[in-house]
Every structure is written in C-alpha cells, then in structure tokens.
XYZ file of N, CA and C in Angstrom:
447
model
N 118.768 83.666 140.792
C 119.542 84.952 141.438
C 118.475 85.743 142.050
N 118.616 86.171 143.571
C 118.273 86.518 144.167
C 118.690 87.784 144.787
N 118.379 88.834 145.297
C 118.752 90.100 146.261
C 119.703 89.425 147.133
N 120.528 88.279 147.608
C 121.301 88.099 148.461
C 122.546 87.853 147.352
N 122.000 87.590 145.938
C 123.027 87.456 144.851
C 123.602 88.726 144.397
N 122.900 89.964 145.119
C 123.649 90.737 144.063
C 122.098 91.684 143.577
N 121.066 90.870 142.895
C 119.899 91.721 142.533
C 118.779 92.984 143.384
N 118.667 93.696 142.496
C 117.655 94.590 142.712
C 116.341 94.283 142.185
N 115.746 95.329 142.560
C 114.260 95.080 141.785
C 113.577 96.420 141.693
N 113.823 97.095 140.940
C 112.932 98.951 140.281
C 111.684 98.703 140.735
N 111.067 97.403 140.833
C 109.442 97.873 140.792
C 109.155 98.240 142.436
N 109.913 97.291 143.300
C 109.844 97.263 144.803
C 110.311 98.594 145.772
N 111.587 98.759 144.809
C 112.495 99.966 145.341
C 112.295 101.152 144.442
N 112.308 101.221 143.812
C 112.043 102.174 142.489
C 113.547 103.000 142.805
N 113.823 104.485 142.851
C 114.961 104.698 142.222
C 116.569 104.271 143.826
N 115.829 103.601 144.958
C 116.521 103.375 145.966
C 117.212 101.910 145.166
N 116.400 101.203 144.507
C 117.490 100.177 143.909
C 118.608 100.168 143.832
N 119.003 101.539 143.384
C 120.444 101.142 142.685
C 121.905 102.250 143.205
N 121.029 102.206 144.609
C 121.706 103.006 145.466
C 123.564 102.064 145.737
N 123.359 100.992 146.083
C 124.426 100.081 146.150
C 125.421 99.639 144.928
N 124.930 100.326 143.579
C 125.820 100.069 142.609
C 126.849 101.069 142.094
N 127.556 100.846 141.780
C 128.696 101.664 141.181
C 128.934 102.576 140.196
N 128.858 104.088 140.464
C 128.779 105.347 139.651
C 130.141 105.805 138.232
N 129.937 105.695 137.145
C 130.549 105.777 136.688
C 130.957 107.122 136.207
N 131.851 108.165 136.027
C 132.048 109.604 135.162
C 131.462 109.748 134.037
N 131.824 109.216 133.260
C 130.893 109.435 131.623
C 130.727 108.173 131.108
N 130.177 108.688 130.276
C 129.183 107.736 129.507
C 130.150 106.740 128.491
N 130.010 105.123 128.959
C 130.825 104.764 127.661
C 130.402 104.962 126.145
N 132.056 104.848 125.761
C 132.378 105.679 124.083
C 132.257 104.586 123.485
N 133.043 103.424 124.030
C 133.624 102.715 123.797
C 133.375 101.137 124.738
N 133.817 99.679 124.473
C 133.413 98.916 124.390
C 134.135 98.422 125.788
N 135.329 99.344 126.018
C 136.378 98.763 127.190
C 135.680 99.672 128.544
N 134.731 101.052 128.099
C 134.857 101.895 128.834
C 133.059 101.591 129.333
N 132.197 100.326 128.252
C 131.291 99.724 128.518
C 131.191 98.820 129.587
N 132.540 98.070 129.205
C 132.634 96.732 130.132
C 132.825 97.554 131.794
N 133.026 98.778 131.572
C 132.994 99.060 133.628
C 131.761 99.150 134.296
N 131.511 98.932 135.271
C 129.927 98.789 136.244
C 128.984 98.799 135.623
N 129.044 97.806 134.636
C 127.629 97.966 133.596
C 126.756 96.582 134.413
N 125.198 97.116 134.478
C 123.978 96.842 135.221
C 123.429 95.993 133.815
N 122.810 95.298 134.617
C 121.905 94.516 133.561
C 120.188 94.530 133.756
N 119.589 94.342 133.420
C 118.238 95.012 133.564
C 117.146 94.212 132.911
N 116.223 94.014 132.873
C 114.925 93.262 132.343
C 113.568 93.677 132.961
N 112.959 93.677 131.639
C 111.467 94.282 131.930
C 110.587 93.160 132.255
N 110.072 92.479 133.490
C 109.345 91.326 133.474
C 107.787 91.129 133.587
N 107.536 90.686 133.638
C 105.387 90.122 133.925
C 104.856 91.292 135.019
N 105.706 91.560 136.488
C 105.916 91.688 137.643
C 107.408 92.701 138.346
N 107.939 92.458 137.692
C 109.078 93.299 137.999
C 109.850 93.836 137.152
N 111.384 94.711 137.401
C 112.265 94.792 136.440
C 113.627 94.950 137.698
N 113.834 93.327 137.424
C 115.405 93.304 138.030
C 116.618 93.768 137.388
N 117.421 94.382 138.479
C 119.171 94.814 137.811
C 119.862 94.187 138.914
N 121.059 93.796 138.210
C 122.377 93.042 138.610
C 123.511 94.128 137.955
N 124.694 93.783 138.950
C 126.164 93.780 138.709
C 126.517 92.935 137.618
N 126.475 93.094 136.571
C 126.928 91.661 135.370
C 128.526 91.023 135.947
N 129.264 91.622 136.564
C 130.490 91.326 136.585
C 130.491 91.323 138.543
N 129.223 91.745 138.915
C 129.783 91.550 140.809
C 130.338 90.090 140.827
N 130.115 89.986 142.504
C 130.614 88.618 142.503
C 130.190 88.013 142.822
N 128.497 87.456 142.254
C 127.527 86.522 141.953
C 127.777 86.232 140.435
N 128.179 86.956 139.533
C 128.772 86.968 138.757
C 129.929 86.125 138.168
N 130.786 87.199 139.255
C 132.408 86.536 139.081
C 132.358 85.000 139.680
N 131.193 84.747 139.918
C 131.539 82.847 140.257
C 130.897 82.335 139.719
N 130.097 82.533 138.639
C 129.567 81.958 137.209
C 130.941 81.109 136.374
N 130.845 80.169 135.300
C 131.973 79.910 134.676
C 131.736 81.076 133.741
N 131.063 81.417 132.918
C 131.553 82.617 132.309
C 132.131 83.719 133.201
N 132.046 84.133 134.285
C 132.479 85.206 135.139
C 131.882 86.586 135.016
N 130.494 86.489 134.343
C 129.358 87.754 134.563
C 127.814 87.133 134.017
N 127.065 87.525 134.695
C 125.709 87.339 134.649
C 125.089 87.290 133.356
N 124.036 86.684 133.097
C 123.136 87.293 131.564
C 122.112 87.339 131.682
N 121.342 87.605 131.084
C 120.098 88.095 131.293
C 118.889 87.199 131.854
N 119.076 86.127 131.400
C 118.399 85.283 131.834
C 118.667 85.094 133.370
N 119.861 85.335 133.800
C 120.267 85.205 135.446
C 118.758 85.933 136.335
N 118.468 87.128 135.726
C 117.880 88.129 135.977
C 116.243 87.258 136.323
N 115.736 86.481 135.010
C 114.503 85.736 134.951
C 114.318 84.538 135.545
N 115.340 84.142 135.558
C 115.415 82.323 136.064
C 115.138 81.667 134.706
N 114.972 82.388 133.409
C 115.087 81.615 132.220
C 113.743 82.071 131.655
N 112.405 82.966 131.941
C 111.522 82.951 132.092
C 111.061 83.966 131.275
N 110.293 84.305 130.612
C 109.783 85.399 129.532
C 110.062 86.928 130.148
N 110.832 87.288 129.082
C 110.207 89.347 129.450
C 110.279 90.117 128.327
N 109.958 91.076 128.697
C 109.194 92.476 127.763
C 110.597 92.417 126.841
N 111.326 92.802 127.533
C 112.705 93.565 127.175
C 114.020 93.565 128.279
N 115.174 93.839 127.167
C 116.486 93.603 128.794
C 117.311 94.274 127.907
N 118.281 94.737 128.775
C 119.357 95.527 127.901
C 120.752 95.964 129.184
N 121.217 96.997 129.189
C 122.224 96.882 130.171
C 122.120 98.668 130.058
N 123.150 98.429 131.477
C 122.549 100.594 132.178
C 124.150 100.574 132.970
N 124.214 101.843 132.431
C 125.223 102.612 133.741
C 124.356 103.172 134.391
N 124.952 103.751 136.132
C 124.617 105.067 136.343
C 125.489 106.028 136.419
N 125.183 107.139 135.849
C 126.159 107.862 135.439
C 125.993 109.539 136.450
N 127.587 109.475 137.057
C 127.878 110.493 138.235
C 126.593 111.891 137.476
N 126.475 112.186 138.463
C 125.312 113.537 138.568
C 125.213 114.005 137.079
N 124.735 112.547 136.406
C 123.570 112.743 135.187
C 122.196 111.799 135.556
N 122.150 110.363 136.160
C 121.145 109.805 136.153
C 121.200 108.313 135.441
N 120.391 107.815 134.935
C 120.911 106.040 134.149
C 120.584 106.220 132.577
N 121.833 105.774 131.876
C 121.873 105.536 130.597
C 121.439 103.859 130.359
N 120.722 103.605 129.401
C 120.719 102.214 128.929
C 120.827 102.430 127.587
N 120.509 101.315 127.022
C 120.394 100.376 125.890
C 119.500 98.854 126.394
N 119.269 98.538 124.691
C 118.574 97.218 124.678
C 119.170 96.420 124.325
N 120.511 96.369 124.741
C 121.360 95.057 124.004
C 121.527 93.941 125.072
N 120.649 93.001 124.368
C 120.478 92.087 125.291
C 120.203 90.935 124.413
N 121.091 89.889 124.018
C 120.676 88.707 122.742
C 119.709 88.300 123.513
N 118.671 87.729 124.064
C 117.794 87.077 124.674
C 116.347 88.166 124.542
N 116.591 89.375 124.866
C 115.119 89.995 125.476
C 115.181 91.654 124.988
N 116.152 91.479 123.877
C 116.649 92.838 123.958
C 115.633 93.836 123.090
N 114.915 95.057 122.670
C 114.308 95.874 122.320
C 114.135 95.541 120.808
N 113.338 95.262 119.903
C 113.489 95.604 118.395
C 113.302 96.523 117.740
N 113.214 98.086 118.623
C 113.209 99.330 117.632
C 112.697 99.967 118.815
N 112.977 101.559 118.154
C 113.378 102.518 119.042
C 111.940 102.899 120.340
N 110.798 102.476 119.746
C 109.278 102.680 120.751
C 109.644 101.426 121.390
N 109.771 100.788 120.910
C 110.248 99.579 122.667
C 110.657 100.028 123.786
N 112.353 100.880 123.100
C 113.157 100.903 124.183
C 112.799 102.296 124.741
N 112.409 103.383 123.718
C 111.341 104.477 125.176
C 109.992 104.303 126.225
N 109.712 103.151 126.099
C 108.624 102.512 126.934
C 109.577 102.110 127.930
N 110.527 101.185 127.765
C 111.177 100.872 128.996
C 111.864 101.979 129.509
N 112.401 103.613 128.889
C 112.405 104.296 129.379
C 111.626 104.883 130.278
N 110.338 105.282 129.824
C 109.371 105.444 130.195
C 108.988 104.954 131.838
N 109.287 103.888 132.112
C 109.437 102.892 133.343
C 110.420 103.432 134.456
N 111.853 103.560 133.487
C 112.440 104.048 134.437
C 112.257 105.492 135.065
N 112.070 106.327 134.062
C 111.408 108.150 134.092
C 110.445 107.585 135.264
N 109.318 106.654 135.347
C 108.946 106.946 135.873
C 108.834 106.178 137.796
N 110.120 105.666 138.021
C 110.605 105.005 138.835
C 111.285 106.285 139.811
N 111.807 107.291 139.382
C 112.315 108.344 139.439
C 113.960 108.849 138.892
N 113.845 108.135 137.850
C 115.148 108.706 137.602
C 115.095 109.367 136.334
N 116.805 109.924 136.196
C 116.736 110.855 134.979
C 117.578 109.523 134.359
N 116.957 109.596 132.882
C 117.574 108.498 131.383
C 117.881 109.333 130.796
N 118.736 108.761 129.679
C 118.889 108.784 128.621
C 119.641 107.291 127.840
N 118.986 107.352 126.547
C 118.448 106.041 126.120
C 119.745 106.321 124.627
N 120.654 104.702 124.636
C 121.478 105.424 123.705
C 121.180 104.712 122.374
N 119.677 104.566 121.967
C 119.277 104.061 120.477
C 119.190 103.123 120.118
N 119.302 103.874 118.621
C 119.353 102.411 118.179
C 120.797 102.843 116.478
N 121.162 101.907 116.239
C 122.115 101.778 114.541
C 121.596 102.608 113.680
N 121.647 103.774 113.735
C 121.371 104.875 112.600
C 121.527 103.999 111.041
N 122.399 102.921 110.566
C 122.528 102.213 109.507
C 121.955 100.870 109.357
N 121.537 100.340 110.925
C 120.934 99.029 111.137
C 119.739 99.173 112.302
N 118.096 99.796 111.843
C 117.876 100.145 112.452
C 117.090 99.382 113.800
N 117.541 97.958 113.655
C 116.858 97.226 114.485
C 118.067 96.311 115.652
N 119.268 97.147 115.194
C 120.025 96.949 116.085
C 120.243 98.026 117.194
N 120.109 98.117 118.560
C 120.915 98.565 119.233
C 122.470 99.169 119.456
N 122.536 100.528 119.479
C 124.021 100.530 120.128
C 124.415 100.105 121.410
N 125.778 99.533 121.752
C 126.049 98.865 122.775
C 126.947 100.112 123.282
N 127.102 101.351 123.051
C 128.078 102.105 123.606
C 127.351 103.582 123.147
N 127.580 104.994 123.624
C 127.128 106.136 123.752
C 127.376 106.635 122.431
N 126.478 107.096 121.257
C 126.925 107.247 120.778
C 126.371 109.410 120.359
N 127.383 109.912 119.772
C 126.596 111.487 119.857
C 126.133 112.009 120.955
N 125.432 112.826 120.889
C 124.786 113.941 121.870
C 123.928 113.038 122.464
N 123.482 113.024 124.054
C 122.712 111.946 124.219
C 121.420 113.131 124.838
N 120.336 112.628 125.294
C 120.031 113.460 125.439
C 118.975 112.611 127.427
N 118.895 113.522 127.861
C 118.791 113.110 129.194
C 117.290 113.730 129.444
N 116.340 113.110 129.856
C 115.017 113.053 130.049
C 114.854 113.042 131.649
N 114.137 113.779 132.497
C 113.914 114.023 133.693
C 113.122 113.111 134.091
N 113.045 112.815 135.324
C 111.846 111.876 135.790
C 110.527 112.030 136.003
N 109.561 111.034 135.712
C 108.298 111.595 135.131
C 107.177 111.529 136.751
C-alpha cells in the first residue's frame, strides 16, 4: 500500500497527515459506531503509516478492508491499532491489531506520546479491566484527552 492508495505517513507529515480523513462527532461506544471512519495505524521502524480501513483501496480487496499488514507490507512493527478523528477533540486510539497490537498499557502510552509529539490531542481507549492484556475496541467510561507535546 502506498500514498496513491490512500496511506499517509505521520512521520513525514505530522498532524497534517490526517487532514484528508473523515472526522466523527463522538467516540465509538459500540461496535457499529466503531466501524465508521476507522483508521488503522502502525508504528514501524522508520515511519507511522495510517489509512482508512474501508477506504477505496480497502474496498477493492477481497475482504473489503485493509489490514495492518497492508501498511507494513508484512514487515515487523513496534505496535499497531485503530484510530478515529473525533471532531473538536483530537485522535482517539486503541491497540486493537491481531498482528501488531500493544500488549500492555505502558506500550500503548508510549504510542500515545508519539502521536502527541506529532501535534495531536490524543485519548487512549486503554485495556479491559477484567483482562489487562486485551485492548478495548470501543470507548469505555470517561476518556482523558491529552494535549500535544
């Protein structure tokens, strides 16, 4: 997947990388709303690619959506997950990736700081309280929005 397929790179563009992607009015609190305007992201060795999961390129694939491995070309990555641009608030992220997902809150917090350094206000969905190695796939409870660094 390349920029002509709808992929943007946070490392080269900062917060301008997501200007072309849709914003949603509120945090996804259920699976149905989580599927709207969901972006996939991956922190790789040299870049942080993003893309609309069900954008034109994803819809052209057999499964109808991209996977995290489309962003890396199958290469290794530090972490991966999903994100939503929340209108008037910033970037909401989780660590949901079958291949690259964060394994703990500390790892996800490090990724949140990468986004904050790029100029975003960010909130994390965190991890399931009953299963601390399972990232939340929808927003649960009060979210804490952190300003850019």
